[in-house]
Short mmCIF file of C-alpha atoms and ligand atoms in Angstrom, two decimals:
data_model
loop_
_atom_site.label_atom_id
_atom_site.label_comp_id
_atom_site.label_asym_id
_atom_site.label_seq_id
_atom_site.Cartn_x
_atom_site.Cartn_y
_atom_site.Cartn_z
CA UNK A 113 -31.85 3.71 -31.34
CA UNK A 114 -31.55 0.28 -32.42
CA UNK A 115 -29.19 -1.46 -34.65
CA UNK A 116 -29.96 -4.06 -37.71
CA UNK A 117 -27.29 -6.25 -39.61
CA UNK A 118 -27.88 -7.35 -43.29
CA UNK A 119 -25.58 -10.17 -44.82
CA UNK A 120 -26.80 -9.87 -48.33
CA UNK A 121 -26.07 -12.62 -50.94
CA UNK A 122 -26.28 -12.70 -54.48
CA UNK A 123 -28.80 -9.84 -55.73
CA UNK A 124 -29.50 -8.34 -52.50
CA UNK A 125 -27.19 -5.17 -53.03
CA UNK A 126 -30.73 -3.97 -54.80
CA UNK A 127 -31.92 -3.20 -51.15
CA UNK A 128 -29.22 -0.42 -50.54
CA UNK A 129 -30.01 2.87 -50.79
CA UNK A 130 -28.44 4.92 -53.91
CA UNK A 131 -27.68 7.54 -52.05
CA UNK A 132 -25.91 5.48 -49.28
CA UNK A 133 -21.98 6.88 -48.68
CA UNK A 134 -21.25 5.53 -46.00
CA UNK A 135 -19.04 2.27 -46.03
CA UNK A 136 -16.91 0.97 -43.18
CA UNK A 137 -13.56 -1.23 -43.94
CA UNK A 138 -12.77 -3.15 -40.90
CA UNK A 139 -10.18 -5.63 -40.19
CA UNK A 140 -10.62 -8.65 -37.91
CA UNK A 141 -8.18 -11.28 -36.14
CA UNK A 142 -9.66 -13.69 -39.35
CA UNK A 143 -8.63 -11.06 -42.15
CA UNK A 144 -11.35 -8.08 -44.16
CA UNK A 145 -14.82 -9.08 -44.70
CA UNK A 146 -16.16 -9.50 -47.80
CA UNK A 147 -16.47 -5.65 -47.80
CA UNK A 148 -16.91 -2.38 -46.53
CA UNK A 149 -20.43 -2.43 -44.18
CA UNK A 150 -22.45 0.20 -45.42
CA UNK A 151 -24.57 2.05 -43.20
CA UNK A 152 -27.48 4.14 -43.18
CA UNK A 153 -30.76 5.15 -40.94
CA UNK A 154 -33.91 4.12 -41.40
CA UNK A 155 -36.21 5.93 -39.28
CA UNK A 156 -34.71 5.06 -35.48
CA UNK A 157 -32.54 2.21 -36.82
CA UNK A 158 -28.93 1.80 -38.12
CA UNK A 159 -29.00 -0.45 -40.69
CA UNK A 160 -25.63 -1.96 -41.51
CA UNK A 161 -25.31 -4.22 -44.62
CA UNK A 162 -22.37 -6.22 -45.58
CA UNK A 163 -22.03 -7.88 -49.22
CA UNK A 164 -21.64 -11.64 -48.16
CA UNK A 165 -20.19 -11.96 -52.12
CA UNK A 166 -18.03 -8.88 -51.83
CA UNK A 167 -19.31 -5.64 -53.60
CA UNK A 168 -18.51 -6.60 -56.91
CA UNK A 169 -19.95 -10.10 -56.17
CA UNK A 170 -17.03 -12.09 -57.02
CA UNK A 171 -16.80 -14.28 -53.75
CA UNK A 172 -18.11 -17.58 -54.65
CA UNK A 173 -19.89 -19.50 -51.19
CA UNK A 174 -17.32 -21.60 -50.64
CA UNK A 175 -14.65 -18.69 -50.35
CA UNK A 176 -16.44 -16.27 -48.62
CA UNK A 177 -14.08 -15.42 -45.20
CA UNK A 178 -17.45 -16.56 -43.20
CA UNK A 179 -15.74 -16.05 -40.29
CA UNK A 180 -14.44 -12.15 -40.90
CA UNK A 181 -18.26 -11.68 -41.90
CA UNK A 182 -19.53 -12.76 -38.33
CA UNK A 183 -16.82 -11.24 -36.53
CA UNK A 184 -17.06 -7.89 -37.82
CA UNK A 185 -20.63 -7.74 -37.86
CA UNK A 186 -20.41 -8.59 -33.78
CA UNK A 187 -18.20 -6.00 -33.20
CA UNK A 188 -21.18 -3.68 -34.37
CA UNK A 189 -22.95 -5.05 -32.02
CA UNK A 190 -26.39 -5.15 -33.89
CA UNK A 191 -29.43 -5.90 -32.13
CA UNK A 192 -30.15 -9.04 -34.82
CA UNK A 193 -28.36 -9.63 -37.80
CA UNK A 194 -30.37 -11.26 -40.66
CA UNK A 195 -29.19 -14.07 -43.40
CA UNK A 196 -30.56 -12.68 -46.86
CA UNK A 197 -30.23 -15.83 -49.31
CA UNK A 198 -30.89 -17.37 -52.56
CA UNK A 199 -32.03 -20.16 -52.52
CA UNK A 200 -33.58 -23.55 -54.99
CA UNK A 201 -36.88 -24.83 -53.71
CA UNK A 202 -37.12 -28.62 -53.17
CA UNK A 203 -40.47 -28.65 -51.56
CA UNK A 204 -43.53 -28.38 -53.76
CA UNK A 205 -44.40 -24.93 -52.35
CA UNK A 206 -40.98 -23.38 -52.78
CA UNK A 207 -41.54 -21.88 -55.81
CA UNK A 208 -38.88 -19.29 -57.73
CA UNK A 209 -40.52 -15.69 -56.42
CA UNK A 210 -41.33 -17.33 -53.05
CA UNK A 211 -39.55 -16.34 -49.56
CA UNK A 212 -38.77 -19.53 -47.40
CA UNK A 213 -38.14 -18.36 -43.77
CA UNK A 214 -35.90 -21.97 -42.76
CA UNK A 215 -36.03 -22.74 -39.12
CA UNK A 216 -33.33 -26.01 -39.72
CA UNK A 217 -30.75 -26.60 -41.46
CA UNK A 218 -28.60 -29.44 -42.63
CA UNK A 219 -24.24 -28.65 -42.99
CA UNK A 220 -23.36 -30.43 -46.41
CA UNK A 221 -20.43 -28.15 -46.48
CA UNK A 222 -17.14 -29.44 -46.33
CA UNK A 223 -13.75 -27.67 -45.53
CA UNK A 224 -14.45 -24.15 -44.95
CA UNK A 225 -13.90 -21.92 -41.24
CA UNK A 226 -16.61 -22.90 -39.93
CA UNK A 227 -15.94 -22.37 -35.49
CA UNK A 228 -13.83 -19.38 -33.42
CA UNK A 229 -13.03 -22.61 -31.62
CA UNK A 230 -10.55 -23.31 -33.68
CA UNK A 231 -6.98 -23.12 -32.20
CA UNK A 232 -5.51 -25.04 -29.40
CA UNK A 233 -5.46 -22.26 -26.84
CA UNK A 234 -9.29 -21.55 -27.11
CA UNK A 235 -11.24 -23.52 -24.49
CA UNK A 236 -13.49 -26.17 -26.23
CA UNK A 237 -16.93 -25.20 -26.32
CA UNK A 238 -19.67 -26.52 -27.75
CA UNK A 239 -23.13 -24.35 -28.24
CA UNK A 240 -26.63 -25.62 -28.84
CA UNK A 241 -27.53 -25.24 -32.41
CA UNK A 242 -30.83 -27.61 -31.63
CA UNK A 243 -32.36 -23.98 -32.94
CA UNK A 244 -30.12 -22.87 -35.22
CA UNK A 245 -32.21 -19.90 -35.89
CA UNK A 246 -33.08 -17.27 -33.63
CA UNK A 247 -37.07 -18.20 -32.66
CA UNK A 248 -37.85 -14.63 -31.81
CA UNK A 249 -36.78 -13.28 -35.25
CA UNK A 250 -37.73 -16.02 -37.30
CA UNK A 251 -40.93 -15.36 -35.67
CA UNK A 252 -41.35 -11.92 -36.42
CA UNK A 253 -40.36 -12.50 -40.11
CA UNK A 254 -43.38 -14.74 -40.76
CA UNK A 255 -46.31 -12.44 -38.71
CA UNK A 256 -45.14 -9.77 -40.91
CA UNK A 257 -44.87 -11.55 -43.89
CA UNK A 258 -48.08 -12.57 -42.96
CA UNK A 259 -49.75 -8.87 -42.47
CA UNK A 260 -48.04 -7.54 -45.65
CA UNK A 261 -49.10 -10.44 -47.55
CA UNK A 262 -46.66 -11.08 -48.86
CA UNK A 263 -45.82 -14.80 -50.64
CA UNK A 264 -44.18 -17.00 -48.22
CA UNK A 265 -43.39 -20.43 -46.87
CA UNK A 266 -43.15 -19.50 -42.99
CA UNK A 267 -40.87 -22.25 -42.01
CA UNK A 268 -38.65 -24.61 -43.52
CA UNK A 269 -35.13 -26.89 -43.69
CA UNK A 270 -32.36 -25.09 -45.74
CA UNK A 271 -29.55 -27.83 -46.76
CA UNK A 272 -26.37 -26.31 -47.44
CA UNK A 273 -24.23 -27.62 -50.19
CA UNK A 274 -20.67 -26.69 -51.30
CA UNK A 275 -20.79 -25.20 -55.01
CA UNK A 276 -20.49 -23.58 -56.50
CA UNK A 277 -21.91 -25.72 -59.15
CA UNK A 278 -25.61 -26.57 -58.72
CA UNK A 279 -26.62 -29.80 -57.34
CA UNK A 280 -27.26 -33.82 -59.48
CA UNK A 281 -30.66 -33.96 -59.75
CA UNK A 282 -29.76 -37.67 -57.64
CA UNK A 283 -28.12 -34.97 -54.93
CA UNK A 284 -31.47 -33.23 -54.55
CA UNK A 285 -33.13 -36.35 -54.27
CA UNK A 286 -31.12 -37.40 -51.23
CA UNK A 287 -31.53 -33.86 -49.64
CA UNK A 288 -35.35 -34.31 -50.17
CA UNK A 289 -35.28 -37.86 -48.43
CA UNK A 290 -33.26 -35.75 -45.61
CA UNK A 291 -36.23 -33.71 -45.37
CA UNK A 292 -34.77 -30.42 -46.54
CA UNK A 293 -37.17 -27.78 -48.18
CA UNK A 294 -34.63 -25.23 -50.17
CA UNK A 295 -31.55 -25.97 -50.67
CA UNK A 296 -28.52 -23.08 -51.03
CA UNK A 297 -24.52 -22.68 -50.38
CA UNK A 298 -24.54 -19.94 -47.83
CA UNK A 299 -25.60 -20.46 -44.17
CA UNK A 300 -23.22 -22.66 -42.99
CA UNK A 301 -20.97 -22.01 -41.39
CA UNK A 302 -22.38 -18.24 -41.29
CA UNK A 303 -25.15 -19.48 -38.87
CA UNK A 304 -23.13 -21.56 -36.82
CA UNK A 305 -20.45 -18.64 -36.24
CA UNK A 306 -23.11 -16.32 -35.59
CA UNK A 307 -24.48 -18.58 -32.62
CA UNK A 308 -20.41 -19.00 -31.15
CA UNK A 309 -20.77 -15.43 -31.01
CA UNK A 310 -24.29 -15.55 -29.19
CA UNK A 311 -26.13 -13.03 -32.65
CA UNK A 312 -29.69 -13.23 -32.88
CA UNK A 313 -29.76 -14.70 -36.26
CA UNK A 314 -32.21 -15.65 -38.79
CA UNK A 315 -32.20 -16.20 -42.44
CA UNK A 316 -34.76 -14.77 -45.33
CA UNK A 317 -34.40 -17.29 -48.18
CA UNK A 318 -35.82 -16.04 -52.10
CA UNK A 319 -36.44 -18.67 -53.59
CA UNK A 320 -34.87 -18.14 -57.16
CA UNK A 321 -35.06 -21.54 -58.69
CA UNK A 322 -36.53 -25.19 -58.74
CA UNK A 323 -33.65 -26.98 -57.73
CA UNK A 324 -32.23 -29.57 -59.99
CA UNK A 325 -34.70 -32.28 -61.12
CA UNK A 326 -37.47 -30.30 -60.51
CA UNK A 327 -39.70 -27.86 -62.22
CA UNK A 328 -40.20 -27.75 -65.88
CA UNK A 329 -36.22 -27.78 -66.83
CA UNK A 330 -35.82 -24.42 -68.31
CA UNK A 331 -33.32 -21.99 -68.96
CA UNK A 332 -31.87 -22.08 -65.05
CA UNK A 333 -30.12 -18.96 -65.41
CA UNK A 334 -33.02 -16.97 -67.29
CA UNK A 335 -35.33 -18.34 -64.24
CA UNK A 336 -33.06 -16.72 -61.54
CA UNK A 337 -32.89 -13.92 -62.99
CA UNK A 338 -36.37 -12.91 -63.36
CA UNK A 339 -37.43 -15.14 -59.86
CA UNK A 340 -34.71 -13.01 -58.06
CA UNK A 341 -36.49 -9.57 -58.79
CA UNK A 342 -39.26 -10.83 -57.63
CA UNK A 343 -38.37 -12.17 -54.81
CA UNK A 344 -36.33 -9.32 -53.75
CA UNK A 345 -38.91 -6.88 -54.46
CA UNK A 346 -40.75 -8.80 -51.38
CA UNK A 347 -37.88 -8.28 -49.43
CA UNK A 348 -37.87 -5.07 -49.83
CA UNK A 349 -41.65 -4.50 -48.77
CA UNK A 350 -40.74 -6.84 -45.80
CA UNK A 351 -37.81 -4.93 -44.66
CA UNK A 352 -38.67 -1.72 -43.58
CA UNK A 353 -41.37 -3.76 -41.46
CA UNK A 354 -39.40 -5.87 -39.52
CA UNK A 355 -37.34 -2.72 -38.22
CA UNK A 356 -38.29 -1.69 -34.47
CA UNK A 357 -40.47 1.44 -34.44
N1 HPA B 572 -28.91 -25.06 -55.16
C1 HPA B 572 -27.94 -24.27 -54.52
N2 HPA B 572 -27.95 -23.28 -53.89
C2 HPA B 572 -28.53 -22.13 -54.29
C3 HPA B 572 -29.82 -22.71 -56.00
C4 HPA B 572 -29.66 -24.17 -56.20
O1 HPA B 572 -30.41 -24.69 -56.76
N3 HPA B 572 -30.33 -21.76 -56.55
C5 HPA B 572 -29.84 -20.79 -55.60
N4 HPA B 572 -28.77 -20.86 -54.84
#
């Protein structure tokens, strides 16, 4: 039997089937994760779903206990972990509703507990983060999305900002100069912590708005709502096809 973990961001709770009752409350040396881990079977695969922002979506990106979330999932020994993250599009091809599978990250966050190497009595260890995303899982995402003819960008650089506010137009210009294609608030320290624990981790980002200063500048919240629905429908199509058959 295989086991796959999803860390669902805003809008992703809809991926959990309505009849799922199994919820596992966990605790870790870093405190409890954002919420109980829901789990269900799909064919031969056990799916685990951890709501990144809590079951009631009340934990903002800078307050998420990323250490507890990653530790808890690591304890459940998944074969791989997929983060599902809402992002703003910077690159002209990163349009709302489209999926992006980032292969690189730039971390602009600050003040978050970003490592398990965080106490004086823990041996110092520098994990290799040249490729922050599991190459094999990234390849699987892109190949499967291509087979399903989904609307997606196969790679890109995800700039991770602190939030919870959105960025200024000048901040987005700077991120673009740095090479960022999309911007979101949650991929770090999640990806770094996953690497420290040796988890196979990749990201399926859903573009829900044009980043600040891009697009036509309409009502951003209406844009987010409409694109989230469209993007999540694509994620719901992608997920079952990703699982081992
Ligand atoms: N900026 C940062 N995070 C986001 C955005 C954005 O425009 N959209 C969704 N998450």
